Amino acid sequence: MSSEKEPIALASNFIRAIVEKDLEQHKFARKKWVGSPGDAAHQAMGQVDAAKIRTRFPPEPNGYLHIGHAKSIFLNFGLARDYGGICHLRFDDTNPEKENQEYVDSITEMVHWLGFGWQNGKENNLYFASNYFDFMYRAAESLIENGHAYVDSQTADEMRMNRGTLTEPGKNSPDRDRSIAENLQLFREMRAGKHADGSLVLRAKIDMASPNINMRDPAIYRVRRAHHHNTGDTWCIYPMYTFAHPIEDALEQITHSICTLEFEDQRPFYDWLLERLAEANLLAHPLPHQYEFARLNLTYVVLSKRKLIDLVEGKHVNGWDDPRLPTLAGARRRGYVAEGFKLFTDRIGVSKADSWIEYTILEDCMREVLNEASERRIAVLDPIKLVIDNYADNKTEDCFAPNHPQKPELGKRTVPLTKELWIEREDFEETPPKGFFRLMPDGMVRLRYGYVVKCTGFEKDAAGQITTVRCEYLPDTKSGTAGADAIKVKGNIHWVSAAHAYAAEVRLYDRLFKEAHPGEGDRDYINDLNPNSVKTITAQLEPSLKDAKPEDRFQFERHGYFVADRKDSVAGKPVFNRTVTLRDAWQK
RNA sequence: UGGGGAGUCGCCAAGUUGGUUAAGGCACUGGGUUUUGAUCCCAGCAUCCGAAGGUUCGAGUCCUUCCUCCUCAGCCA
């Protein structure tokens, strides 16, 4: 045992530290859970919660998930998994005007894709905030009854005027001292549809002079006649995030409610609300707590919902799953893998410091898992002919290529060698730069898995472009034979038999933006788009690639990792996307 | 100029209640292995923790002052 390597410790972060401390202090030892969300009375019928902690991933279904969400997903689901807890997937759908089923579907699909689920035994922990509207309404009436909320008839403009500024206190609303009875009646009328949209709003009664603007009587319910994707036309009043979110957490017995930094100022209200509802015996202690971490910023991409929408609607990309987009749907089509995102989130950590993660970190993570997982194949992306003059005209010979250099158990496959081959344009230089060790006039190079050849000449077209390279092979040097190493060459190039090659559409993706910080300063981020973010080519691939299925991944040797596009591939005619290039120490 | 946060190596990020030579990853630089200029391996990489003072036998960790950045004035989330 002692000689065993220590398991690599999980990267520590302040949230894990909080969880560990809470667990150590048995903070949730008496928290009950009946098996479904509900108020104090409901949960009181249950047993002590078997889940040591409960977290939640609470997206609003008003857009597509992106890489930033992956950080939150791995954090929340990962914490639950690591500490014997459960993580809920909860749709925070309190604004009917922005949300719809299409987003709900794509979000559940992507969370699954990342490797997480919400079915825990008999318990299905998939929830909708909109299913709590009844309780929220009750909670609002309770606040009114206890003098903690009032109905305000000021217009939105008046409210803004009276809110004060960052440095000046606000002014009390003329309606602030309305009687409880009148508030109750008005709020019930709001619910009954007797008041126009925007005419009345329910506000928490806290302190218009608070230095924290979020505590200056925040609006908690508004009148809005809109069809809700889940509750239809049942309601014409909807709770605000500020009010709804803490309640959602409490009903679900969440222990650690983790969100991003911009909600820090909201935490005092979060606590205030839950305390008031606990005083009213609607909720029981221990109450959930909110913790904030820094959101992800990635260089060379944009992650704001608005900008992503602009890119799609402005046709700068082809839809939400364009492989260049940092959406999870796009990343998946690009060939990125869930394990790569897991590695990435482990690697970047969690803290409260604003930071910009270099995009190459993400790419390296993908390379790392893809290197391990991908079989090798041969592809010539920019083909020129190589003719072996001393090779028989119609001879075909088998060469054996390992499917993975570090995994012999994956076996070998045969690739046909003939007189005429496709090789990479960049593998031949008429006048080689210093340090170049591939094909050059009179130079020798190995045809990977085949013979050593010696260059004897080349041909150019009218434009001066090289079209064909001529060579002679050394018969005793075939890979795998005794004489293979008789002649040592440094260069080793890949090739595909011209007679057998599969000419395929291949998309070479590059970063979407040419600037590390798109739109920084007074630049328009649209002007920072990389005009060459995709290049579609016809490449010559080894014959076996013709049978690739959608989402099959390969390393095209010396080029990078590629995936058969899940949308555009047809049986017998796969199309490939370049996920990421190989690292290249040979600076061009 | 009010409130709330954050500032540790190029990029991230550990640093318990102050205690000996400031983790780790990525990047980078050397060297080795290699029929991918890939992978892999080995070595190197902050006398310094935003700045300046102070307390202490001893401070990234405590105190004071200052600087920089982020964030809040939706009937969005």
XYZ file of C-alpha atoms (C1' of nucleotides) in Angstrom:
665
model
C 0.000 0.000 0.000
C 2.637 2.453 0.997
C 4.409 2.067 -2.293
C 1.214 2.915 -4.190
C 1.091 6.300 -5.763
C -1.052 8.752 -3.890
C -4.253 9.424 -5.821
C -4.098 12.832 -7.376
C -5.865 15.151 -4.982
C -8.926 16.931 -6.289
C -8.097 20.510 -7.015
C -9.112 22.471 -3.986
C -11.306 25.516 -4.306
C -13.120 27.748 -1.883
C -16.499 26.185 -2.554
C -15.264 22.682 -1.855
C -13.737 24.059 1.332
C -17.121 25.447 2.362
C -18.860 22.161 1.618
C -16.294 20.175 3.541
C -16.580 22.447 6.534
C -20.385 22.317 6.461
C -20.298 18.544 6.325
C -17.794 18.390 9.143
C -20.109 20.493 11.284
C -23.117 18.352 10.358
C -24.869 21.480 9.276
C -27.575 19.601 7.394
C -27.926 16.660 9.767
C -31.555 17.502 10.486
C -32.605 18.678 7.056
C -35.571 16.674 5.808
C -36.656 15.690 2.343
C -39.867 13.891 1.403
C -38.767 13.089 -2.077
C -40.134 16.146 -3.822
C -39.875 19.923 -3.482
C -42.201 21.638 -1.075
C -42.690 23.944 1.883
C -41.888 23.338 5.548
C -45.032 21.327 6.229
C -44.407 19.144 3.183
C -40.770 18.416 4.012
C -41.583 17.810 7.678
C -43.320 14.598 6.644
C -40.072 13.288 5.231
C -36.961 11.650 6.591
C -33.555 13.182 7.059
C -32.320 13.802 3.537
C -30.140 10.960 2.306
C -28.375 13.395 -0.005
C -25.526 14.922 1.975
C -25.792 18.136 -0.008
C -28.089 19.415 -2.733
C -26.961 21.718 -5.490
C -28.684 22.839 -8.641
C -27.961 23.979 -12.160
C -30.671 26.588 -12.873
C -30.617 27.864 -16.460
C -33.293 30.111 -17.847
C -34.603 28.380 -20.978
C -34.134 31.421 -23.155
C -31.053 30.442 -25.133
C -28.462 27.807 -25.836
C -25.873 26.591 -23.360
C -22.267 27.617 -23.918
C -18.850 26.763 -22.543
C -19.388 29.058 -19.573
C -22.349 26.927 -18.560
C -20.156 23.845 -18.724
C -18.107 25.318 -15.888
C -21.247 25.733 -13.791
C -22.560 22.286 -14.723
C -19.361 20.519 -13.731
C -19.186 22.587 -10.554
C -22.715 21.843 -9.402
C -23.058 18.264 -10.569
C -19.444 17.559 -9.669
C -19.828 18.810 -6.115
C -22.904 16.655 -5.620
C -21.159 13.601 -7.037
C -18.018 14.103 -4.957
C -19.746 14.689 -1.644
C -22.569 12.178 -1.701
C -25.139 14.706 -2.785
C -27.638 15.296 -5.532
C -27.747 18.015 -8.145
C -31.044 19.182 -9.587
C -31.597 20.465 -13.075
C -34.011 23.332 -12.664
C -35.387 25.605 -15.322
C -35.666 29.112 -13.996
C -38.644 30.041 -16.105
C -40.234 33.023 -14.429
C -40.298 35.304 -17.445
C -42.788 33.890 -19.976
C -41.857 36.359 -22.680
C -38.404 34.944 -23.263
C -38.680 31.254 -22.646
C -39.758 28.293 -24.715
C -39.670 24.533 -25.041
C -37.032 24.484 -27.760
C -34.511 25.813 -25.263
C -35.643 23.410 -22.573
C -34.994 20.525 -24.947
C -31.587 21.658 -26.092
C -30.473 22.343 -22.526
C -31.481 18.907 -21.238
C -29.757 17.335 -24.224
C -26.499 19.164 -23.589
C -26.435 18.444 -19.856
C -26.873 14.775 -20.701
C -24.154 15.040 -23.301
C -21.769 16.354 -20.672
C -22.443 13.166 -18.762
C -24.943 14.174 -16.120
C -28.476 13.073 -15.291
C -31.162 13.948 -12.776
C -32.819 10.589 -12.255
C -31.612 9.523 -8.817
C -33.217 6.200 -7.956
C -36.947 6.794 -8.001
C -36.387 10.491 -7.740
C -36.494 12.596 -10.867
C -34.745 15.830 -9.996
C -35.788 17.836 -13.010
C -37.775 20.856 -11.944
C -39.373 24.021 -13.232
C -39.604 27.229 -11.241
C -42.997 27.704 -12.828
C -44.265 24.673 -10.936
C -43.762 26.665 -7.758
C -45.948 29.614 -8.768
C -48.664 28.603 -6.298
C -46.271 28.579 -3.408
C -44.668 31.798 -4.530
C -48.046 33.448 -4.575
C -48.728 32.210 -1.053
C -45.341 33.458 0.054
C -46.102 36.873 -1.395
C -49.408 37.071 0.481
C -47.599 36.044 3.627
C -45.157 38.883 3.174
C -48.041 41.312 2.738
C -49.849 39.966 5.795
C -46.757 40.486 7.883
C -46.165 43.986 6.641
C -43.154 43.077 4.510
C -44.560 43.904 1.089
C -46.825 46.447 -0.552
C -48.473 47.137 -3.856
C -47.006 50.141 -5.630
C -48.884 52.065 -8.286
C -46.001 54.262 -9.358
C -45.001 53.940 -12.977
C -41.698 52.276 -13.840
C -40.256 55.737 -14.497
C -41.407 57.063 -11.164
C -39.923 54.079 -9.419
C -36.624 54.659 -11.108
C -36.657 58.343 -10.176
C -37.365 57.521 -6.551
C -34.826 54.745 -6.277
C -32.048 57.261 -5.691
C -28.576 56.805 -7.098
C -25.430 54.972 -6.125
C -24.564 57.785 -3.755
C -27.984 59.169 -2.799
C -30.731 57.361 -0.886
C -34.089 56.725 -2.526
C -37.448 58.204 -1.590
C -40.344 56.245 -0.165
C -43.185 55.497 -2.511
C -46.440 57.318 -1.728
C -47.987 53.837 -1.560
C -45.508 52.484 0.940
C -47.865 52.835 3.894
C -50.907 51.296 2.302
C -52.800 49.129 4.788
C -52.283 45.413 4.836
C -55.896 44.871 3.907
C -55.659 47.147 0.915
C -52.397 45.573 -0.214
C -53.915 42.145 0.014
C -56.955 43.190 -1.962
C -54.907 44.892 -4.641
C -52.533 41.930 -4.967
C -55.488 39.560 -5.318
C -56.918 41.824 -7.993
C -53.583 41.752 -9.779
C -53.767 37.998 -9.832
C -57.396 38.074 -10.928
C -56.498 40.110 -13.956
C -58.192 43.327 -12.871
C -55.189 45.507 -13.513
C -53.361 46.351 -16.686
C -49.847 45.122 -17.399
C -47.364 47.396 -15.719
C -49.954 49.316 -13.716
C -49.140 47.752 -10.368
C -46.210 45.956 -8.890
C -45.657 44.176 -5.597
C -42.579 45.356 -3.720
C -40.742 44.074 -0.692
C -40.747 46.668 2.070
C -37.206 46.983 3.311
C -35.257 50.241 3.215
C -35.231 52.907 0.515
C -32.078 54.371 2.034
C -30.069 51.162 1.974
C -26.590 51.588 0.503
C -27.309 48.341 -1.347
C -29.692 49.327 -4.084
C -31.085 45.798 -4.229
C -32.543 46.345 -0.784
C -34.415 49.518 -1.779
C -37.825 47.855 -1.896
C -37.181 45.565 -4.869
C -40.090 44.620 -7.133
C -41.081 41.010 -6.578
C -44.206 40.510 -8.677
C -45.309 42.136 -11.899
C -48.466 41.992 -14.010
C -47.752 40.480 -17.396
C -50.262 38.880 -19.688
C -48.135 36.440 -21.609
C -48.452 32.790 -22.496
C -46.073 30.681 -20.446
C -44.471 27.610 -22.027
C -45.332 25.534 -18.967
C -48.268 27.153 -17.168
C -50.037 28.471 -20.238
C -52.453 31.280 -19.378
C -53.003 30.318 -15.767
C -51.186 33.365 -14.513
C -51.101 37.027 -15.441
C -48.684 37.929 -12.660
C -45.157 36.562 -12.524
C -42.531 36.614 -9.768
C -39.208 38.324 -10.336
C -35.924 36.378 -10.232
C -34.937 38.098 -6.981
C -37.987 36.739 -5.246
C -38.345 33.446 -7.064
C -34.840 32.070 -6.930
C -34.370 31.831 -3.153
C -37.782 30.206 -2.890
C -36.943 27.672 -5.604
C -33.786 26.765 -3.717
C -35.617 26.464 -0.433
C -38.442 24.306 -1.781
C -35.876 21.956 -3.296
C -33.915 21.850 -0.031
C -30.819 23.101 -1.797
C -27.882 23.436 0.581
C -25.411 25.283 -1.625
C -26.862 27.665 -4.177
C -23.973 28.521 -6.439
C -24.110 31.395 -8.874
C -21.856 33.951 -10.516
C -20.340 37.075 -8.994
C -22.860 39.581 -10.311
C -25.432 38.171 -7.885
C -23.350 38.973 -4.834
C -25.316 42.147 -4.152
C -28.453 40.065 -4.267
C -27.433 37.806 -1.410
C -28.700 40.103 1.400
C -32.150 40.014 -0.149
C -31.891 36.251 -0.654
C -31.273 35.849 3.065
C -33.827 38.481 4.065
C -36.590 36.778 2.098
C -35.906 33.279 3.370
C -35.766 34.524 6.941
C -39.135 36.245 6.582
C -40.685 33.091 5.154
C -39.137 30.983 7.869
C -40.597 33.333 10.495
C -43.954 32.724 8.889
C -43.341 28.975 9.178
C -43.543 28.552 5.439
C -39.941 27.362 5.341
C -37.776 25.546 7.841
C -34.132 25.831 8.796
C -31.510 25.054 7.656
C -32.085 27.503 4.838
C -30.103 27.432 1.594
C -27.084 29.686 1.210
C -25.853 31.431 -1.876
C -22.199 31.359 -2.890
C -20.722 33.188 -5.821
C -17.819 32.386 -8.135
C -16.236 34.164 -11.094
C -17.806 33.412 -14.446
C -15.658 32.069 -17.252
C -14.010 34.439 -19.689
C -12.285 32.751 -22.615
C -9.985 34.527 -25.022
C -10.850 34.580 -28.729
C -14.554 33.924 -28.184
C -17.602 35.762 -26.882
C -19.873 34.148 -24.327
C -22.573 36.713 -23.796
C -26.027 35.627 -24.807
C -26.655 38.843 -26.694
C -23.485 38.579 -28.780
C -24.101 34.939 -29.540
C -27.588 35.813 -30.769
C -26.138 38.584 -32.920
C -23.651 36.190 -34.498
C -26.373 33.728 -35.379
C -29.014 36.207 -36.492
C -26.487 38.351 -38.313
C -25.503 35.198 -40.247
C -21.890 35.488 -39.238
C -22.128 31.792 -38.455
C -24.446 29.054 -39.627
C -26.835 28.472 -36.754
C -26.484 27.726 -33.059
C -24.489 24.588 -33.655
C -21.951 26.132 -36.001
C -18.692 24.371 -35.106
C -16.969 27.717 -34.626
C -19.375 28.817 -31.914
C -18.596 28.383 -28.206
C -22.069 26.955 -27.670
C -22.043 23.390 -26.392
C -23.992 22.357 -29.477
C -21.311 23.955 -31.645
C -18.467 22.473 -29.631
C -20.013 19.046 -29.994
C -20.226 19.361 -33.750
C -16.698 20.653 -33.813
C -15.661 17.379 -32.212
C -15.024 18.579 -28.678
C -15.716 15.909 -26.080
C -17.350 15.956 -22.666
C -14.272 14.495 -20.959
C -12.290 17.365 -22.412
C -14.607 19.853 -20.760
C -14.272 17.955 -17.513
C -10.490 18.193 -17.729
C -10.800 21.862 -18.607
C -12.974 22.761 -15.640
C -10.679 20.848 -13.303
C -7.722 22.661 -14.751
C -9.027 26.222 -14.578
C -10.344 25.964 -11.033
C -12.975 28.036 -9.292
C -12.338 31.301 -7.509
C -13.736 34.774 -7.065
C -11.044 36.527 -9.082
C -12.053 37.803 -12.506
C -9.926 36.013 -15.032
C -9.418 35.326 -18.695
C -8.603 31.757 -19.574
C -6.428 31.293 -22.633
C -8.313 29.478 -25.348
C -5.361 27.146 -25.868
C -6.030 25.640 -22.440
C -9.348 24.336 -23.744
C -7.703 23.101 -26.940
C -4.988 21.342 -24.979
C -7.583 19.580 -22.874
C -9.330 18.347 -25.993
C -6.004 17.205 -27.484
C -5.195 15.382 -24.307
C -8.330 13.266 -24.258
C -8.498 12.907 -28.024
C -4.897 11.707 -28.217
C -5.794 8.944 -25.816
C -9.117 8.065 -27.440
C -8.646 8.489 -31.167
C -7.468 5.948 -33.691
C -5.015 7.254 -36.261
C -5.791 7.599 -39.922
C -4.055 9.131 -42.896
C -5.317 12.186 -44.714
C -3.705 14.408 -47.306
C -5.291 17.816 -46.989
C -3.455 19.720 -49.701
C -2.537 17.049 -52.240
C 0.170 16.977 -54.886
C 1.215 13.863 -56.794
C 4.217 11.776 -55.922
C 5.189 9.328 -58.660
C 7.560 6.470 -57.880
C 9.253 6.002 -61.221
C 10.840 2.650 -60.439
C 7.624 1.103 -59.102
C 5.590 -1.252 -61.288
C 2.667 0.420 -63.049
C -0.186 -1.669 -61.776
C 1.255 -3.126 -58.620
C -0.625 -2.750 -55.326
C 1.143 -3.615 -52.116
C -0.188 -3.719 -48.541
C 1.401 -1.598 -45.865
C 0.479 -1.964 -42.232
C -0.365 1.038 -40.116
C -0.963 0.809 -36.359
C -4.271 2.258 -35.232
C -2.632 3.816 -32.206
C 1.119 4.094 -31.598
C 0.794 3.653 -27.844
C -1.911 1.012 -27.977
C -0.816 -2.019 -29.969
C -3.928 -3.840 -28.759
C -5.922 -1.657 -31.122
C -4.282 -3.505 -33.988
C -3.209 -2.466 -37.440
C -4.974 -1.826 -40.675
C -3.713 -2.201 -44.222
C -3.249 0.698 -46.550
C -2.527 0.128 -50.245
C 0.664 1.421 -51.825
C 0.840 2.081 -55.559
C 2.989 3.927 -58.050
C 1.044 7.162 -57.836
C 0.416 8.701 -54.445
C -0.979 11.864 -52.960
C 1.355 13.641 -50.577
C 1.096 16.929 -48.726
C 2.142 20.008 -50.673
C 4.018 21.337 -47.666
C 6.056 18.151 -47.400
C 8.089 19.107 -50.460
C 10.279 22.179 -50.733
C 12.144 23.102 -53.872
C 14.405 25.335 -51.800
C 14.066 24.081 -48.230
C 14.389 26.494 -45.319
C 16.989 25.797 -42.653
C 16.030 22.833 -40.536
C 13.558 21.380 -43.031
C 13.885 17.623 -43.197
C 11.119 16.471 -45.477
C 11.219 16.001 -49.256
C 13.557 18.149 -51.326
C 15.459 17.720 -54.591
C 17.863 14.780 -54.215
C 16.685 14.288 -50.657
C 15.480 11.093 -49.035
C 12.445 10.611 -46.876
C 10.411 7.690 -45.593
C 6.913 7.094 -46.844
C 5.396 6.336 -43.480
C 4.745 2.580 -43.078
C 6.270 2.075 -46.543
C 9.603 2.594 -48.260
C 12.350 5.164 -48.201
C 12.255 7.189 -51.412
C 14.719 9.511 -53.055
C 13.523 12.586 -54.877
C 14.573 12.666 -58.495
C 12.705 15.671 -59.813
C 9.484 17.680 -59.888
C 7.114 19.367 -62.294
C 5.347 22.704 -62.193
C 2.313 24.051 -63.973
C 2.160 27.288 -65.928
C 1.570 29.267 -62.752
C 4.743 27.901 -61.210
C 2.834 25.691 -58.777
C 4.322 22.288 -58.159
C 2.017 19.560 -59.431
C 4.091 16.420 -59.290
C 7.156 15.231 -57.478
C 9.098 12.297 -58.911
C 11.101 9.802 -56.914
C 12.575 6.326 -56.800
C 12.069 3.909 -53.947
C 14.693 1.788 -52.224
C 13.265 -1.755 -52.392
C 14.964 -3.102 -49.242
C 13.681 -0.436 -46.906
C 10.055 -1.392 -46.368
C 8.775 -0.738 -42.858
C 8.568 -3.890 -40.794
C 11.231 -5.741 -42.769
C 14.784 -6.495 -41.709
C 16.281 -3.862 -43.982
C 13.963 -1.103 -42.898
C 16.534 0.688 -40.818
C 19.484 0.143 -43.115
C 19.089 3.667 -44.319
C 18.271 6.244 -41.685
C 16.195 9.239 -42.702
C 14.891 11.956 -40.465
C 11.889 12.841 -42.558
C 8.771 10.771 -42.473
C 5.815 11.794 -44.591
C 2.304 10.455 -44.989
C 0.651 9.521 -48.273
C -2.432 7.984 -49.811
C -2.632 5.851 -52.937
C -4.187 8.022 -55.627
C -6.071 5.071 -57.060
C -7.662 4.177 -53.728
C -8.144 7.538 -52.005
C -11.517 8.819 -50.813
C -11.895 12.447 -51.839
C -13.835 14.040 -49.019
C -15.126 17.397 -47.936
C -13.152 18.549 -44.919
C -13.754 21.741 -42.962
C -10.694 23.318 -41.416
C -11.839 25.469 -38.529
C -9.819 28.165 -36.912
C -10.694 30.552 -34.107
C -13.785 32.672 -34.672
C -12.120 35.918 -33.597
C -8.723 37.231 -34.492
C -8.424 39.223 -31.267
C -7.949 37.714 -27.815
C -10.486 40.107 -26.355
C -13.136 40.720 -29.025
C -14.653 44.164 -28.853
C -12.186 45.378 -26.246
C -11.945 49.122 -25.832
C -14.056 50.928 -28.400
C -13.778 48.249 -31.074
C -16.917 46.567 -32.364
C -16.506 42.863 -31.697
C -18.007 42.091 -35.092
C -14.961 43.723 -36.680
C -12.772 41.361 -34.721
C -14.210 38.302 -36.444
C -11.577 36.158 -38.131
C -12.400 36.216 -41.853
C -10.684 32.841 -42.245
C -12.387 30.980 -39.439
C -13.350 28.164 -41.777
C -11.841 26.782 -44.941
C -13.588 23.985 -46.780
C -11.359 21.740 -48.830
C -11.405 18.468 -50.703
C -8.886 16.184 -49.107
C -7.606 12.765 -50.137
C -8.248 10.304 -47.332
C -7.214 6.726 -46.810
C -9.937 4.414 -48.131
C -11.194 3.112 -44.763
C -12.408 6.566 -43.821
C -15.212 6.228 -46.306
C -17.053 4.088 -43.773
C -16.849 6.571 -40.898
C -20.110 7.133 -39.006
C -21.300 10.516 -37.780
C -19.343 11.563 -34.684
C -16.569 9.023 -35.275
C -13.340 10.703 -34.241
C -9.846 10.202 -35.604
C -6.442 11.680 -35.473
C -5.372 12.437 -39.011
C -1.672 11.839 -38.526
C 0.489 14.927 -38.478
C -2.598 17.137 -38.832
C -4.921 16.981 -35.876
C -8.146 15.560 -34.590
C -11.142 15.304 -36.867
C -14.734 14.229 -36.425
C -17.269 13.025 -38.971
C -19.881 15.790 -38.960
C -23.049 14.633 -37.237
C -25.282 16.634 -39.504
C -23.831 16.604 -42.989
C -22.331 13.130 -43.181
C -24.162 10.646 -45.365
C -23.607 6.892 -45.256
C -20.559 6.146 -47.401
C -19.830 9.838 -47.758
C -18.741 11.296 -44.457
C -17.742 14.940 -44.139
C -15.067 15.818 -41.608
C -14.574 18.743 -39.251
C -11.198 19.598 -37.849
C -11.622 19.700 -34.079
C -8.149 20.942 -33.230
C -4.713 20.731 -34.805
C -1.808 18.811 -33.339
C 0.748 20.879 -31.512
C 3.492 21.863 -33.890
C 6.970 22.671 -32.635
C 8.150 23.249 -36.199
C 7.522 26.970 -36.488
C 6.778 27.995 -39.991
C -17.565 60.534 -4.610
C -22.243 55.046 -1.776
C -22.466 49.626 -1.244
C -20.498 44.801 -2.519
C -16.223 41.964 -4.460
C -11.146 40.901 -6.324
C -5.695 41.766 -6.691
C 0.112 35.375 -5.432
C 5.155 33.560 -11.932
C 3.044 34.958 -19.209
C -2.371 32.409 -18.113
C -5.038 29.915 -14.225
C -4.553 28.657 -9.015
C -3.392 26.342 -3.810
C -1.790 28.689 0.369
C -5.875 26.035 7.597
C -6.031 29.572 13.345
C 1.121 34.129 11.250
C 6.286 29.594 11.880
C 11.145 26.877 8.701
C 13.560 26.742 1.307
C 5.566 30.268 -1.676
C 1.802 23.716 -3.939
C 0.066 22.223 -8.660
C -1.497 22.807 -13.842
C -0.946 25.280 -18.619
C 2.737 28.008 -21.322
C 7.884 28.532 -21.930
C 13.341 26.777 -22.060
C 16.887 22.828 -22.190
C 17.773 17.297 -22.738
C 16.088 12.094 -23.875
C 12.737 8.344 -26.389
C 9.886 8.080 -30.890
C 8.620 5.522 -38.518
C 3.296 11.577 -36.329
C 8.659 18.122 -36.170
C 2.555 14.404 -32.224
C 2.590 11.590 -27.722
C 5.743 10.242 -23.641
C 9.943 11.015 -20.108
C 13.518 14.104 -17.322
C 15.283 18.895 -15.752
C 14.743 24.281 -15.266
C 11.214 28.205 -14.382
C 8.306 33.823 -8.225
C 14.245 35.901 -2.242
C 8.780 37.083 -3.910
C 2.807 37.482 -2.893
C -1.001 45.358 -6.082
C 2.082 49.574 -3.310
C 4.047 51.896 1.005
C 4.432 51.919 6.119
C 3.812 49.183 10.831
C 3.232 45.013 14.672
C 6.256 40.448 15.620
C 11.807 36.372 17.226
C 9.009 35.362 12.607
C 3.761 37.872 7.762
C 1.357 36.245 1.316
C -1.178 35.360 5.964
C -2.358 40.675 11.505
C -2.860 46.498 11.512
C -2.849 51.392 8.756
C -2.933 54.178 4.403
C -2.971 54.177 -0.723
C -3.522 52.159 -5.951
C -5.960 49.187 -9.764
C -9.875 46.240 -11.679
C -14.944 44.093 -11.507
C -20.034 44.824 -9.988
C -25.080 47.263 -8.494
C -29.585 52.473 -9.953
C -34.921 46.242 -15.243
C -41.918 45.832 -13.627
C -34.505 40.729 -17.208
C -32.121 36.536 -15.178
